[in-house]
Short mmCIF file of C-alpha atoms and ligand atoms in Angstrom, two decimals:
data_model
loop_
_atom_site.label_atom_id
_atom_site.label_comp_id
_atom_site.label_asym_id
_atom_site.label_seq_id
_atom_site.Cartn_x
_atom_site.Cartn_y
_atom_site.Cartn_z
CA MET A 1 140.81 133.57 88.39
CA ASN A 2 141.57 133.44 92.09
CA THR A 3 142.78 136.93 93.06
CA LYS A 4 143.11 136.13 96.78
CA HIS A 5 146.55 135.80 98.48
CA PRO A 6 147.85 132.20 98.47
CA GLU A 7 147.40 131.96 102.24
CA THR A 8 144.33 133.73 103.64
CA GLU A 9 144.45 134.73 107.29
CA THR A 10 141.01 134.01 108.75
CA GLU A 11 139.58 136.02 111.59
CA LYS A 12 141.10 133.66 114.15
CA GLY A 13 144.57 133.58 112.68
CA ALA A 14 143.97 130.11 111.25
CA HIS A 15 145.37 129.59 107.81
CA VAL A 16 143.27 128.03 105.06
CA SER A 17 144.71 127.28 101.68
CA GLN A 18 143.31 129.36 98.81
CA SER A 19 146.25 128.82 96.47
CA ASN A 20 144.48 126.14 94.37
CA PRO A 21 140.78 126.29 95.21
CA GLU A 22 139.42 122.82 94.70
CA THR A 23 135.90 122.22 93.48
CA ALA A 24 133.51 119.27 93.77
CA GLN A 25 131.01 118.60 90.99
CA LEU A 26 127.42 117.64 91.65
CA LYS A 27 125.23 116.26 88.88
CA LEU A 28 121.53 116.76 89.61
CA GLY A 29 118.54 116.96 87.28
CA GLY A 30 120.68 117.22 84.18
CA LYS A 31 122.70 120.07 85.69
CA VAL A 32 126.34 119.99 86.79
CA VAL A 33 127.07 122.28 89.73
CA ASP A 34 130.58 123.22 90.83
CA LEU A 35 130.88 123.46 94.63
CA SER A 36 133.96 125.05 96.13
CA VAL A 37 135.98 122.92 98.56
CA MET A 38 137.57 124.45 101.64
CA THR A 39 140.73 122.93 103.10
CA GLY A 40 141.16 123.32 106.85
CA SER A 41 144.47 123.95 108.58
CA GLU A 42 144.80 120.19 109.22
CA GLN A 43 143.95 119.45 105.56
CA GLU A 44 140.35 118.39 106.21
CA LYS A 45 138.13 118.96 103.19
CA GLY A 46 134.77 120.74 103.41
CA ILE A 47 132.42 120.98 100.43
CA ASP A 48 130.75 124.39 100.65
CA ILE A 49 127.02 123.84 100.05
CA SER A 50 125.92 127.26 101.34
CA ARG A 51 124.57 128.13 97.84
CA LEU A 52 123.32 124.63 96.99
CA ARG A 53 119.58 125.27 97.42
CA ASP A 54 119.73 128.52 95.44
CA SER A 55 121.53 126.82 92.58
CA THR A 56 119.76 123.44 92.53
CA GLY A 57 116.63 123.70 94.70
CA ALA A 58 117.95 120.71 96.63
CA VAL A 59 119.24 120.45 100.19
CA THR A 60 121.50 117.78 101.68
CA LEU A 61 120.18 115.21 104.17
CA ASP A 62 122.49 114.24 107.04
CA PRO A 63 120.59 112.96 110.13
CA GLY A 64 122.58 113.87 113.26
CA PHE A 65 124.83 116.12 111.13
CA VAL A 66 127.58 113.49 111.43
CA ASN A 67 128.96 114.37 107.98
CA THR A 68 128.23 118.09 108.20
CA ALA A 69 130.49 120.89 109.43
CA SER A 70 128.26 123.51 111.04
CA CYS A 71 131.03 126.11 111.14
CA THR A 72 134.72 126.77 110.85
CA SER A 73 136.49 126.91 114.20
CA GLY A 74 140.01 127.49 115.41
CA ILE A 75 139.44 126.13 118.93
CA THR A 76 139.83 122.33 118.93
CA PHE A 77 141.04 119.77 116.42
CA LEU A 78 140.45 116.07 116.77
CA ASP A 79 141.35 113.22 114.48
CA GLY A 80 139.23 110.17 115.30
CA GLU A 81 141.32 107.80 113.19
CA ARG A 82 144.68 108.82 114.67
CA GLY A 83 143.40 109.51 118.22
CA ILE A 84 144.53 113.14 118.16
CA LEU A 85 143.01 115.89 120.33
CA ARG A 86 144.51 119.41 120.44
CA TYR A 87 143.24 122.65 122.00
CA ARG A 88 144.37 125.62 119.90
CA GLY A 89 147.13 123.38 118.51
CA TYR A 90 148.43 122.11 121.88
CA PRO A 91 148.26 118.29 122.30
CA ILE A 92 145.90 117.25 125.08
CA GLU A 93 148.64 115.03 126.52
CA GLU A 94 150.86 118.06 127.25
CA LEU A 95 148.06 120.21 128.61
CA ALA A 96 146.83 117.42 130.91
CA GLU A 97 150.38 116.88 132.16
CA TYR A 98 151.54 120.46 132.71
CA ALA A 99 148.69 123.01 132.55
CA THR A 100 146.06 124.08 135.08
CA HIS A 101 142.39 124.09 134.15
CA SER A 102 142.41 127.90 134.35
CA GLU A 103 145.27 128.04 131.82
CA VAL A 104 143.36 125.71 129.51
CA ALA A 105 140.16 127.75 129.92
CA TYR A 106 142.08 130.92 129.00
CA LEU A 107 143.71 129.14 126.04
CA LEU A 108 140.40 127.86 124.66
CA ILE A 109 138.58 131.17 125.12
CA TYR A 110 141.28 133.66 124.09
CA GLY A 111 143.37 131.55 121.71
CA ASN A 112 146.79 131.50 123.39
CA LEU A 113 148.36 130.31 126.63
CA PRO A 114 148.30 133.21 129.14
CA SER A 115 151.45 134.87 130.44
CA ARG A 116 151.98 134.61 134.18
CA ARG A 117 150.46 138.08 134.63
CA GLU A 118 147.51 137.33 132.33
CA LEU A 119 146.80 134.12 134.27
CA GLU A 120 147.01 135.89 137.65
CA GLN A 121 144.58 138.55 136.39
CA PHE A 122 142.26 135.91 134.90
CA THR A 123 142.07 133.71 138.02
CA GLY A 124 141.91 136.77 140.27
CA ARG A 125 138.96 138.21 138.35
CA ILE A 126 137.24 134.81 138.52
CA ALA A 127 137.82 134.55 142.29
CA GLU A 128 136.27 138.02 142.76
CA ARG A 129 133.07 136.59 141.30
CA TYR A 130 132.78 133.32 143.24
CA ASP A 131 129.93 134.63 145.45
CA LEU A 132 126.44 134.21 144.03
CA PRO A 133 124.27 137.36 143.76
CA ASP A 134 122.13 138.20 146.80
CA GLY A 135 119.00 136.07 146.96
CA MET A 136 120.23 133.54 144.42
CA GLU A 137 120.77 130.89 147.12
CA ARG A 138 117.00 130.62 147.60
CA ILE A 139 116.76 128.83 144.27
CA PHE A 140 118.27 125.71 145.88
CA ASP A 141 115.49 125.62 148.47
CA ASN A 142 112.86 125.38 145.75
CA PHE A 143 114.11 122.01 144.52
CA PRO A 144 113.26 118.69 146.19
CA LYS A 145 116.35 116.93 147.56
CA THR A 146 115.69 114.25 144.94
CA ALA A 147 116.09 116.70 142.02
CA HIS A 148 118.94 115.66 139.72
CA PRO A 149 121.93 118.00 140.15
CA MET A 150 121.90 118.79 136.41
CA ALA A 151 118.34 120.12 136.74
CA VAL A 152 119.57 122.47 139.48
CA LEU A 153 122.75 123.43 137.59
CA SER A 154 120.99 124.20 134.32
CA SER A 155 118.11 126.10 136.00
CA ALA A 156 120.35 128.13 138.30
CA THR A 157 122.69 129.01 135.43
CA ALA A 158 119.77 130.33 133.37
CA ALA A 159 118.51 132.17 136.47
CA LEU A 160 121.78 134.15 136.62
CA SER A 161 120.48 136.12 133.61
CA GLY A 162 117.84 137.56 135.93
CA TYR A 163 120.48 138.81 138.34
CA TYR A 164 122.84 140.24 135.72
CA PRO A 165 120.60 141.98 133.15
CA GLU A 166 123.56 144.17 132.21
CA LEU A 167 125.28 141.01 130.87
CA THR A 168 122.45 139.88 128.62
CA HIS A 169 122.83 142.34 125.73
CA PRO A 170 122.19 140.53 122.39
CA SER A 171 125.28 142.16 120.85
CA PRO A 172 127.69 142.32 123.80
CA THR A 173 130.88 144.39 123.65
CA ARG A 174 134.18 142.58 124.22
CA GLU A 175 134.17 143.88 127.80
CA GLU A 176 130.64 142.54 128.35
CA MET A 177 131.65 139.18 126.85
CA ASP A 178 134.66 139.02 129.16
CA ALA A 179 132.48 139.91 132.16
CA VAL A 180 129.89 137.22 131.43
CA ILE A 181 132.65 134.66 130.77
CA LEU A 182 134.33 135.40 134.12
CA THR A 183 130.97 135.38 135.93
CA LEU A 184 130.03 131.97 134.53
CA LEU A 185 133.47 130.44 135.14
CA ALA A 186 133.23 131.57 138.76
CA GLN A 187 129.60 130.98 139.62
CA VAL A 188 128.82 127.73 137.82
CA SER A 189 131.32 125.95 140.10
CA THR A 190 129.79 127.71 143.14
CA ILE A 191 126.28 126.66 142.01
CA ALA A 192 127.53 123.08 141.52
CA ALA A 193 129.05 122.93 145.02
CA PHE A 194 126.11 124.69 146.72
CA GLY A 195 123.67 122.38 144.94
CA TYR A 196 125.56 119.37 146.27
CA ARG A 197 125.52 120.64 149.87
CA ARG A 198 121.81 121.55 149.77
CA ARG A 199 120.96 118.15 148.23
CA HIS A 200 122.71 116.39 151.11
CA GLY A 201 121.29 118.72 153.78
CA LEU A 202 124.75 120.17 154.50
CA PRO A 203 125.38 123.80 155.51
CA ILE A 204 126.54 126.07 152.73
CA ILE A 205 130.28 126.77 152.84
CA PRO A 206 131.13 130.17 151.34
CA PRO A 207 133.76 130.10 148.58
CA ARG A 208 137.30 131.20 149.41
CA ARG A 209 139.08 133.68 147.17
CA ASP A 210 142.50 132.32 148.15
CA ALA A 211 141.87 128.95 146.48
CA SER A 212 142.04 127.90 142.84
CA PRO A 213 138.69 127.07 141.22
CA VAL A 214 139.42 123.31 141.52
CA ALA A 215 140.61 123.43 145.16
CA ASN A 216 137.73 125.78 145.99
CA PHE A 217 135.19 123.44 144.43
CA LEU A 218 136.56 120.49 146.43
CA TYR A 219 136.60 122.66 149.58
CA ILE A 220 132.96 123.75 149.18
CA LEU A 221 131.98 120.20 148.20
CA PHE A 222 133.70 118.34 151.04
CA GLY A 223 134.19 121.06 153.63
CA SER A 224 137.25 121.18 155.90
CA SER A 225 138.30 117.67 154.85
CA ALA A 226 139.48 119.31 151.62
CA ASN A 227 141.44 122.26 153.01
CA PRO A 228 142.11 124.59 150.04
CA GLN A 229 145.43 125.49 151.61
CA GLN A 230 146.64 121.87 151.76
CA PRO A 231 144.48 120.12 149.17
CA ASP A 232 145.44 116.50 148.52
CA GLU A 233 147.63 117.08 145.48
CA VAL A 234 146.92 113.67 143.93
CA ILE A 235 143.18 114.27 144.10
CA VAL A 236 143.43 117.88 142.91
CA ARG A 237 145.69 116.76 140.03
CA ALA A 238 143.27 113.98 139.07
CA LEU A 239 140.26 116.32 139.16
CA ARG A 240 142.23 118.95 137.25
CA GLN A 241 142.97 116.40 134.54
CA VAL A 242 139.32 115.34 134.36
CA LEU A 243 138.32 119.00 133.87
CA ILE A 244 141.03 119.63 131.27
CA LEU A 245 140.24 116.45 129.31
CA HIS A 246 136.56 117.40 129.22
CA ALA A 247 137.12 121.08 128.41
CA ASP A 248 136.29 120.90 124.72
CA HIS A 249 135.59 118.44 121.93
CA GLU A 250 134.72 120.23 118.67
CA GLN A 251 131.00 120.35 117.73
CA ASN A 252 129.70 117.70 120.15
CA CYS A 253 126.01 117.69 121.01
CA SER A 254 126.16 120.16 123.92
CA THR A 255 128.57 122.57 122.22
CA SER A 256 126.40 122.56 119.10
CA THR A 257 123.45 123.32 121.39
CA VAL A 258 125.25 126.31 122.88
CA ARG A 259 125.97 127.56 119.36
CA MET A 260 122.38 126.89 118.25
CA VAL A 261 120.83 128.85 121.15
CA GLY A 262 123.50 131.57 121.04
CA SER A 263 122.97 132.01 117.30
CA SER A 264 119.60 133.64 118.04
CA ARG A 265 121.58 136.17 120.15
CA ALA A 266 120.06 134.75 123.32
CA ASN A 267 122.41 135.63 126.20
CA ALA A 268 125.33 133.47 127.36
CA PHE A 269 123.61 132.37 130.60
CA VAL A 270 120.73 130.64 128.81
CA SER A 271 122.94 129.41 125.96
CA ILE A 272 125.22 127.67 128.47
CA SER A 273 122.17 126.42 130.39
CA ALA A 274 120.91 124.81 127.17
CA GLY A 275 124.30 123.16 126.68
CA MET A 276 124.04 121.74 130.21
CA ALA A 277 120.62 120.33 129.37
CA ALA A 278 122.04 118.58 126.29
CA LEU A 279 125.03 117.28 128.26
CA TRP A 280 122.68 115.67 130.81
CA GLY A 281 121.56 113.09 128.25
CA PRO A 282 122.82 109.51 128.87
CA LEU A 283 124.16 109.38 125.31
CA HIS A 284 126.38 112.39 126.04
CA GLY A 285 127.61 113.69 129.38
CA GLY A 286 125.44 111.32 131.39
CA ALA A 287 127.48 108.34 130.11
CA ASN A 288 129.94 108.29 133.04
CA GLN A 289 127.05 108.08 135.49
CA GLU A 290 125.64 105.23 133.37
CA VAL A 291 129.01 103.40 133.67
CA ILE A 292 128.84 103.30 137.47
CA GLU A 293 125.15 102.44 137.46
CA MET A 294 125.93 99.55 135.09
CA LEU A 295 128.71 98.34 137.42
CA GLU A 296 126.35 98.63 140.41
CA ALA A 297 123.74 96.53 138.59
CA ILE A 298 126.32 93.84 137.73
CA HIS A 299 127.61 93.86 141.33
CA GLN A 300 124.12 93.60 142.81
CA ALA A 301 123.34 90.72 140.42
CA GLY A 302 126.27 88.79 141.87
CA GLY A 303 129.22 90.28 140.00
CA ASP A 304 129.31 87.69 137.21
CA PHE A 305 130.85 90.03 134.65
CA GLY A 306 131.38 87.13 132.22
CA LYS A 307 127.61 86.79 131.93
CA TYR A 308 127.32 90.49 131.06
CA ILE A 309 130.13 90.22 128.53
CA GLY A 310 128.08 87.49 126.88
CA MET A 311 124.96 89.69 127.01
CA ALA A 312 126.90 92.55 125.42
CA LYS A 313 127.71 90.24 122.49
CA ASP A 314 124.09 89.11 122.21
CA LYS A 315 122.12 91.80 120.37
CA THR A 316 118.83 90.30 121.59
CA SER A 317 119.81 90.78 125.25
CA GLY A 318 119.16 94.53 125.14
CA PHE A 319 122.24 94.96 127.36
CA ARG A 320 124.84 97.51 126.28
CA LEU A 321 128.26 97.95 127.87
CA MET A 322 128.42 101.64 128.88
CA GLY A 323 131.79 103.39 128.67
CA PHE A 324 133.16 101.44 125.69
CA GLY A 325 133.85 102.73 122.19
CA HIS A 326 133.24 106.25 120.84
CA ARG A 327 131.30 107.71 117.90
CA VAL A 328 134.31 109.79 116.80
CA TYR A 329 137.45 107.91 117.90
CA LYS A 330 137.88 104.80 115.76
CA ASN A 331 140.82 103.19 117.55
CA PHE A 332 141.27 104.78 120.97
CA ASP A 333 140.18 107.85 122.90
CA PRO A 334 143.35 109.83 123.76
CA ARG A 335 141.62 111.17 126.87
CA ALA A 336 140.97 107.64 128.14
CA LYS A 337 144.68 106.78 127.97
CA ILE A 338 145.51 109.76 130.21
CA LEU A 339 142.65 109.11 132.63
CA LYS A 340 143.54 105.43 132.90
CA ALA A 341 146.97 106.44 134.24
CA ALA A 342 145.36 108.97 136.60
CA CYS A 343 142.94 106.30 137.80
CA ASP A 344 145.75 103.93 138.66
CA LYS A 345 147.59 106.68 140.60
CA VAL A 346 144.51 107.74 142.57
CA LEU A 347 143.48 104.15 143.39
CA ALA A 348 147.02 103.39 144.56
CA ARG A 349 147.30 106.67 146.52
CA LEU A 350 143.96 106.23 148.28
CA GLY A 351 144.30 102.48 148.69
CA VAL A 352 140.73 102.19 147.48
CA HIS A 353 139.19 98.70 147.57
CA ASP A 354 135.87 99.00 145.85
CA PRO A 355 134.14 95.94 144.33
CA LEU A 356 132.78 98.12 141.52
CA LEU A 357 136.26 99.27 140.62
CA ASP A 358 137.48 95.64 140.66
CA LEU A 359 134.60 94.81 138.33
CA ALA A 360 135.61 97.70 136.06
CA LYS A 361 139.17 96.38 135.89
CA HIS A 362 137.87 92.92 134.87
CA LEU A 363 135.68 94.42 132.13
CA GLU A 364 138.62 96.54 130.94
CA GLU A 365 140.91 93.49 130.73
CA VAL A 366 138.33 91.55 128.72
CA ALA A 367 137.55 94.47 126.38
CA LEU A 368 141.25 94.98 125.65
CA LYS A 369 141.82 91.27 124.83
CA ASP A 370 138.54 89.91 123.44
CA GLU A 371 138.47 89.90 119.63
CA TYR A 372 134.75 90.74 119.67
CA PHE A 373 135.45 94.08 121.36
CA ILE A 374 138.74 94.72 119.59
CA SER A 375 137.22 94.19 116.15
CA ARG A 376 134.35 96.55 117.02
CA LYS A 377 136.67 99.16 118.56
CA LEU A 378 134.82 98.77 121.86
CA TYR A 379 137.73 99.93 124.03
CA PRO A 380 137.24 101.64 127.44
CA ASN A 381 136.56 105.33 126.70
CA VAL A 382 136.88 108.56 128.68
CA ASP A 383 133.52 108.01 130.41
CA PHE A 384 134.65 104.59 131.68
CA TYR A 385 137.75 105.93 133.42
CA SER A 386 136.23 109.26 134.54
CA GLY A 387 133.43 107.33 136.25
CA ILE A 388 135.93 105.13 138.10
CA LEU A 389 138.18 108.05 139.02
CA LEU A 390 135.41 110.34 140.27
CA ARG A 391 133.96 107.51 142.35
CA ALA A 392 137.42 106.78 143.80
CA ILE A 393 137.86 110.40 144.97
CA GLY A 394 134.44 110.38 146.61
CA ILE A 395 132.38 112.33 144.09
CA PRO A 396 128.80 110.99 144.28
CA THR A 397 127.62 109.37 141.05
CA ASP A 398 124.86 111.91 140.54
CA GLN A 399 127.53 114.68 140.41
CA PHE A 400 129.52 113.10 137.56
CA THR A 401 127.79 115.00 134.77
CA VAL A 402 128.10 118.18 136.85
CA ILE A 403 131.87 117.68 136.88
CA PHE A 404 131.79 117.10 133.11
CA ALA A 405 129.88 120.42 132.78
CA LEU A 406 132.47 122.24 134.92
CA GLY A 407 135.16 121.06 132.51
CA ARG A 408 133.19 121.66 129.31
CA LEU A 409 132.11 125.17 130.41
CA ALA A 410 135.41 126.56 129.09
CA GLY A 411 134.79 125.05 125.65
CA TRP A 412 131.17 126.20 125.56
CA LEU A 413 132.24 129.77 126.35
CA ALA A 414 135.03 129.62 123.77
CA HIS A 415 132.62 128.55 121.04
CA TRP A 416 129.99 131.10 122.11
CA ARG A 417 132.57 133.88 121.91
CA GLU A 418 134.09 132.62 118.63
CA MET A 419 130.62 132.42 117.06
CA LEU A 420 129.61 135.95 118.11
CA GLU A 421 132.92 137.31 116.79
CA SER A 422 132.70 135.42 113.50
CA PRO A 423 132.28 137.72 110.47
CA GLY A 424 129.85 135.18 108.99
CA PHE A 425 127.67 135.12 112.13
CA LYS A 426 124.02 134.25 111.48
CA ILE A 427 121.16 132.41 113.17
CA ASN A 428 121.27 128.62 112.74
CA ARG A 429 118.30 127.48 110.69
CA PRO A 430 118.70 123.94 109.20
CA ARG A 431 116.21 122.75 106.54
CA GLN A 432 114.37 119.39 106.30
CA ILE A 433 112.92 116.91 103.85
CA TYR A 434 109.11 116.85 104.33
CA THR A 435 107.60 113.36 104.42
CA GLY A 436 104.09 114.20 105.71
CA PRO A 437 100.69 114.08 103.94
CA PRO A 438 99.97 116.15 100.80
CA GLU A 439 97.57 119.13 100.96
CA ARG A 440 94.10 118.21 102.22
CA LYS A 441 90.87 120.04 103.18
CA TYR A 442 89.78 120.75 106.79
CA VAL A 443 86.81 118.57 107.85
CA PRO A 444 84.56 120.24 110.48
CA LEU A 445 84.28 118.30 113.75
CA ALA A 446 80.57 117.66 113.22
CA GLN A 447 81.41 115.76 110.03
CA ARG A 448 84.13 113.63 111.61
CA SER A 449 83.14 110.24 113.02
C1 MLT B 1 132.47 114.78 124.30
O1 MLT B 1 133.57 114.92 124.85
O2 MLT B 1 131.69 115.72 124.05
C2 MLT B 1 132.02 113.39 124.02
O3 MLT B 1 133.12 112.55 123.78
C3 MLT B 1 130.99 113.27 122.92
C4 MLT B 1 131.39 113.74 121.55
O4 MLT B 1 132.46 114.31 121.31
O5 MLT B 1 130.52 113.55 120.65
#
């Protein structure tokens, strides 16, 4: 008999229905096992298998965890079939249109939109922390100029744990969590900008406390040409939207990595650094860099995009169109629709004439009309448009994943904090199905041929 209240308030204020607990039945080895079914606040169903091995001796097998919920979370909801993406219930379309990245970061991390005073305090406390700790700048000198910016970003972020030992406690208080969150929100963007200037042999420009994180990042990146007092509003708005649209995306590879590392109670610096390492992969955050590199290859080969469209349809060609389709969104990526509009505005504003961007427009037109792509849901995704937009505003290709990381940092921190505050917190320890050799005896080396 269910004695719980009809609506149970979870620790994050999310509501999950307990009024009629559903069950799923599993028949295995002559036994029938009842598994409880949880219904999320958007009516998704989750079969609770947390007692499965104890009750049946069996585990589930789900390579890539694509059918497995690793946790409950109140941060982001996406519906791949309907192209819905909401942060704490707010549609991404409204946040991208009206909010600042700092507002969205606060919303993701603390659960609600900040009041004016809360936002002023939040951004002010971040600005106080823009400067890197003494001696930290030497880390940039130890990398060759050819080092990928994500190698520098991930290493330097982990290195912060050596400068802030007081923020590495395995069971941080709320105040310590807030302090490490503010420190990372401030100093990851400083590390990103400093890394860029060192890589290009440019003098370091100290951060300015009177600029927003986005304007400050552009200022440190491009120097006086991006005056934080009169930043080019179209460019700042476009970059702000890129950061907001990339701020969180449920349990994607890098966010799951942050949760995995953080679940051992490793500190936030190294947990975020691990997330950056996962994001670097070309199948994840490196995809927008791959889009531009694909366009460059097509351009250098003469720009015959029709030939590459044909190659994309020919499985034996080994050529794959980067920036099309998505593993979660089945019909369209809501972020791509917003970035497409931003792209058009920035290209018009800057009067950019770039053969790669013309190529991109041709590929987009084909993909949106050609039955082959339509039937396979290979529409231009967020990586396609973010690559074009970042290139148009002068961000070097090798910084694209860094920009993705600056946006996703808010989501990583939100999930890290939510996980540590979860009543059911425990270390992540998946199982496996063993497929190796049966037991066998050791053969001394002298007896081996
Ligand atoms: C993301 O935003 O993390 C990417 O779209 C990848 C994903 O969600 O799996």
